[in-house]
């Protein structure tokens, strides 16, 4: 079965409804990663992915790119420091007018293995927000979804970055690269910052202005472009390609396949861009990860609402 075809179609709306129930509705904004800033840049591949894929942007010609950095919170006014997981969504503009998206976050694991688990955990978060977290209920959730423990624990320990440019971003999901002979290789992506990693202590982060990351990027770009290496992690025999709650083994081979240079800010308040993690070009296929395919539907629901005044 490809992805999650057996899921009931309403589950994507239910997931977005669940997010709205937890935080409220902010018309015009994305239902997750609501506050973000858009930039433009150029991605230059180094040819090292060519034996693995025919994807146009991973050969030897540079392509323009649009980049959106975001806070993960669904609340657009949420202070940057209170929403430690950050997003980096990249749209590569391929020759011939095609586009492909690569969406990554600063955490390597997701807390839900299935869309049903996501919806149930979102409802639990709502009950925890209304009062004290019900520990018995949390225990019940972890018993039912033991695979969620690692991702939830990691979320708890996340710290805010000094800059969007000082984080490593992970695709979490696996994809298959397809080469000219039709050979398929499971990979995951990582963006590694040229500036190195830098996180803030909790107290230090709390003293920063609510939108310090926006200002920081503005200042940084005045000094010159912001760069990231694009790495691919090569999945081994025991690395599951369909489970976003499991990190791949430590020893997996990592290959740098290109470099992104972010050059300018794009002025947009309410942007109508849609980054879809399943939007892949010839030479790249989605894995069967049910969360990956579910995101395609949930993002369409959020896009439809936010671009129609809701
Ligand atoms: C059940 C799982 C998930 C649900 C229901 C969900 C839901 C959403 C929604 C509704 C949006 C707003 C879409 C839009 O209006 O354009 C969004 C954006 C986003 N999500 Fe997810 N998400 C899920 C999993 C993930 C995972 C695993 C990642 C890790 C890469 C991720 C990273 C992002 C990022 C970076 C954005 C912002 C994209 C942009 O800048 O346009 N999400 N998510």
XYZ file of C-alpha atoms and ligand atoms in Angstrom:
353
model
C 0.000 0.000 0.000
C 1.365 3.435 -0.934
C 1.431 5.859 1.989
C -1.843 5.995 3.880
C -4.525 5.471 1.274
C -6.636 3.537 3.778
C -7.028 6.584 6.047
C -10.429 8.209 6.246
C -10.310 11.455 4.228
C -11.717 13.571 7.083
C -8.684 12.830 9.283
C -6.663 15.659 7.682
C -9.396 18.198 8.555
C -9.665 16.624 12.008
C -5.919 17.125 12.535
C -6.153 20.799 11.544
C -9.310 21.193 13.685
C -7.413 19.620 16.604
C -4.618 22.200 16.237
C -7.193 25.020 16.086
C -8.887 23.686 19.234
C -5.583 23.741 21.100
C -4.487 27.268 20.140
C -7.418 29.048 18.469
C -7.750 30.232 14.870
C -5.589 32.931 13.313
C -7.121 33.825 9.943
C -4.663 33.962 7.082
C -1.939 32.092 8.943
C -0.589 28.570 8.532
C -2.086 26.178 11.100
C 1.436 25.239 12.157
C 4.685 27.154 11.755
C 2.506 30.272 11.625
C 5.233 32.884 11.961
C 7.908 32.749 9.332
C 10.079 34.841 7.066
C 10.786 34.323 3.393
C 14.162 34.667 1.700
C 15.656 33.914 -1.676
C 18.868 32.235 -2.648
C 20.657 29.865 -4.975
C 21.278 26.150 -4.573
C 24.398 24.755 -6.240
C 24.676 20.957 -6.481
C 28.162 19.411 -6.544
C 27.339 16.420 -8.770
C 27.882 13.845 -5.991
C 24.201 12.835 -6.032
C 24.191 12.249 -9.818
C 24.992 8.509 -9.603
C 22.000 8.143 -7.250
C 19.334 10.330 -8.849
C 18.269 12.023 -12.058
C 16.630 14.877 -10.072
C 17.376 18.104 -11.971
C 18.489 20.192 -8.975
C 20.961 17.504 -7.826
C 23.064 17.383 -11.017
C 25.556 20.139 -11.839
C 23.593 23.326 -12.454
C 22.652 25.926 -9.861
C 18.926 26.635 -9.382
C 17.102 29.541 -7.704
C 15.477 28.758 -4.362
C 12.882 30.311 -2.044
C 13.400 29.670 1.654
C 10.983 30.099 4.561
C 12.304 29.935 8.119
C 9.626 29.542 10.791
C 8.721 29.025 14.411
C 6.885 25.729 14.844
C 4.101 27.248 16.945
C 0.655 27.559 15.320
C 0.289 30.915 17.094
C 1.730 33.748 14.976
C 2.452 35.975 17.989
C 4.263 33.277 19.957
C 7.702 34.621 21.038
C 10.579 33.050 19.129
C 12.162 31.808 22.345
C 9.036 29.884 23.399
C 8.863 27.833 20.247
C 12.261 26.146 20.152
C 11.712 23.874 17.127
C 12.392 25.847 13.954
C 11.457 25.069 10.367
C 13.330 25.549 7.115
C 11.227 25.039 3.999
C 13.013 25.258 0.645
C 11.397 25.490 -2.766
C 13.817 24.714 -5.601
C 12.825 26.302 -8.937
C 13.831 23.689 -11.502
C 14.648 24.356 -15.160
C 11.451 24.183 -17.236
C 9.259 25.777 -14.566
C 8.839 22.742 -12.272
C 9.286 23.144 -8.517
C 10.170 20.779 -5.713
C 10.000 21.296 -1.953
C 12.235 20.121 0.859
C 10.907 20.785 4.351
C 13.059 20.305 7.407
C 13.019 21.059 11.132
C 15.587 21.333 13.923
C 14.613 18.011 15.495
C 15.521 14.670 13.887
C 12.480 12.707 15.116
C 8.718 13.157 15.077
C 6.555 12.238 18.067
C 3.840 10.415 16.117
C 4.169 7.362 13.912
C 0.656 7.552 12.494
C -1.865 10.325 11.783
C -4.247 8.794 14.360
C -1.536 9.046 17.043
C -0.907 12.690 16.033
C -4.595 13.604 16.440
C -4.857 11.817 19.797
C -1.684 13.448 21.139
C -2.902 16.885 19.918
C -6.140 16.362 21.894
C -4.097 15.380 24.946
C -2.018 18.575 24.637
C -5.310 20.512 24.679
C -6.394 18.835 27.924
C -2.926 19.496 29.397
C -3.172 23.183 28.432
C -6.533 23.557 30.136
C -5.099 22.687 33.526
C -2.402 20.493 34.977
C -1.233 17.798 32.592
C -3.012 14.623 33.511
C -0.089 12.310 34.235
C -2.280 9.224 34.156
C -3.479 10.216 30.699
C 0.101 10.928 29.551
C 1.111 7.494 30.894
C -1.784 5.978 28.927
C -0.666 7.711 25.724
C 2.919 6.533 26.146
C 1.710 2.981 26.817
C -0.386 3.095 23.683
C 2.279 4.838 21.577
C 5.653 3.890 23.148
C 7.398 5.016 19.952
C 6.351 8.629 20.753
C 8.492 8.786 23.879
C 11.817 9.635 22.167
C 10.355 12.499 20.090
C 8.385 13.966 23.029
C 11.454 13.789 25.286
C 13.579 15.507 22.631
C 10.936 18.230 22.240
C 11.073 18.885 25.977
C 14.837 19.337 25.873
C 14.992 21.627 22.826
C 16.618 25.047 23.217
C 16.115 28.125 21.071
C 18.826 28.903 18.543
C 20.904 32.085 18.426
C 19.865 32.363 14.782
C 17.934 30.529 12.071
C 21.410 30.314 10.511
C 22.943 28.375 13.421
C 20.729 25.260 13.426
C 20.922 21.923 11.717
C 17.649 20.989 10.007
C 16.399 17.437 9.343
C 13.832 16.133 6.841
C 12.802 13.449 9.405
C 11.133 11.425 6.625
C 13.016 9.202 4.208
C 12.785 9.563 0.428
C 14.011 7.332 -2.392
C 16.539 8.643 -4.876
C 16.116 6.984 -8.313
C 18.973 6.910 -10.814
C 18.976 6.517 -14.614
C 19.085 2.692 -14.275
C 16.035 2.753 -12.004
C 18.035 1.838 -8.881
C 16.461 3.155 -5.696
C 18.260 4.349 -2.555
C 16.587 5.426 0.696
C 17.963 8.704 2.052
C 17.177 11.423 4.585
C 18.222 15.063 4.203
C 20.086 17.379 6.566
C 20.918 21.075 6.156
C 24.181 21.897 7.963
C 24.871 25.616 8.625
C 28.140 27.185 7.451
C 28.040 29.353 10.606
C 28.201 26.341 12.957
C 25.644 25.496 15.633
C 24.708 27.983 18.347
C 21.871 27.657 20.869
C 20.774 29.984 23.679
C 20.403 29.134 27.352
C 16.731 29.313 28.412
C 17.257 32.418 30.545
C 19.217 34.173 27.820
C 16.544 33.344 25.218
C 13.784 34.743 27.448
C 15.574 38.104 27.529
C 15.542 38.409 23.747
C 12.796 40.392 21.939
C 9.798 38.305 20.831
C 10.941 38.416 17.187
C 14.703 38.353 17.728
C 15.233 35.788 14.966
C 13.853 38.098 12.304
C 16.114 40.962 13.363
C 19.085 38.650 13.678
C 18.680 37.396 10.087
C 18.304 40.954 8.793
C 21.580 41.952 10.446
C 23.325 38.765 9.339
C 22.313 39.187 5.692
C 23.741 42.718 5.693
C 27.157 41.106 6.318
C 26.772 38.642 3.419
C 24.942 35.497 2.299
C 23.927 32.768 4.742
C 25.026 29.294 3.677
C 23.951 25.698 4.328
C 25.400 22.419 3.069
C 22.859 19.862 1.905
C 23.766 16.386 3.163
C 22.074 13.099 2.421
C 22.177 10.262 4.890
C 22.294 6.891 3.102
C 19.872 4.418 4.692
C 21.291 1.017 5.598
C 19.514 -2.341 5.713
C 18.242 -1.808 9.256
C 17.194 1.822 8.867
C 13.399 2.009 8.486
C 12.248 4.243 5.638
C 8.650 4.514 6.836
C 8.899 5.465 10.514
C 9.512 9.124 11.487
C 9.875 8.233 15.199
C 13.126 6.301 14.647
C 16.539 7.869 13.977
C 18.788 6.033 11.556
C 21.865 4.256 12.889
C 24.846 6.386 13.879
C 27.224 4.881 11.324
C 25.198 5.680 8.193
C 27.155 7.175 5.315
C 26.615 10.911 4.835
C 27.311 12.637 1.507
C 27.318 16.396 0.867
C 25.423 16.937 -2.382
C 25.251 20.714 -2.679
C 25.234 24.120 -1.050
C 22.554 26.767 -0.518
C 23.387 30.480 -0.411
C 20.638 32.662 1.026
C 21.085 36.187 -0.237
C 18.037 38.409 0.352
C 14.879 38.804 2.356
C 11.579 38.687 0.445
C 9.012 41.134 1.782
C 5.759 39.270 2.342
C 3.486 39.348 5.334
C 0.771 36.931 4.272
C 2.514 34.787 1.709
C 0.587 32.368 -0.481
C 3.403 29.895 -0.812
C 2.658 26.239 -0.193
C 5.521 23.938 0.720
C 4.434 20.320 0.372
C 6.829 17.579 1.543
C 5.435 15.151 -1.067
C 6.161 17.531 -3.958
C 9.121 15.640 -5.423
C 10.494 15.742 -8.993
C 11.461 12.912 -11.325
C 14.341 11.067 -9.645
C 12.965 11.373 -6.085
C 10.086 9.344 -4.640
C 8.301 9.546 -1.315
C 8.779 6.674 1.121
C 5.722 4.898 2.515
C 5.872 6.848 5.786
C 2.177 7.438 6.650
C 2.914 10.782 8.319
C 4.627 12.066 5.152
C 1.583 11.308 2.999
C -0.797 12.606 5.630
C 1.044 15.931 5.670
C 0.173 16.391 1.980
C -3.532 16.366 2.892
C -3.267 18.353 6.134
C -1.211 21.109 4.450
C -3.814 21.364 1.667
C -6.541 21.864 4.322
C -4.496 24.555 6.079
C -3.647 26.247 2.751
C -7.299 26.255 1.673
C -8.375 27.845 4.963
C -5.615 30.441 5.201
C -6.009 31.614 1.606
C -9.796 31.972 1.973
C -9.895 34.384 4.865
C -10.124 31.714 7.558
C 0.850 14.604 11.474
C 1.923 15.352 11.239
C 1.912 16.795 10.875
C 0.856 17.661 10.731
C -0.638 17.370 10.901
C 1.414 18.948 10.351
C 0.672 20.083 10.117
C 1.153 21.236 9.524
C 0.346 22.300 8.978
C -1.176 22.331 9.007
C 1.182 23.233 8.458
C 0.804 24.513 7.725
C 0.727 24.208 6.215
C 0.373 25.401 5.354
O -0.623 26.100 5.642
O 1.082 25.639 4.354
C 2.529 22.776 8.695
C 3.666 23.462 8.329
C 4.944 22.987 8.537
N 5.316 21.749 9.031
Fe 4.058 20.298 9.626
N 2.782 18.847 10.264
C 3.124 17.553 10.580
C 4.392 17.015 10.618
C 5.529 17.690 10.321
C 6.844 17.112 10.293
C 7.189 15.647 10.584
C 7.712 18.096 9.960
C 9.184 17.904 9.800
C 9.872 18.220 8.736
C 6.935 19.327 9.769
C 7.443 20.572 9.434
C 6.684 21.666 9.050
C 7.245 22.935 8.590
C 8.711 23.324 8.515
C 6.148 23.744 8.244
C 6.204 25.171 7.675
C 6.265 25.091 6.159
C 6.259 26.493 5.545
O 7.159 27.280 5.882
O 5.352 26.776 4.738
N 5.617 19.030 9.989
N 2.504 21.564 9.344
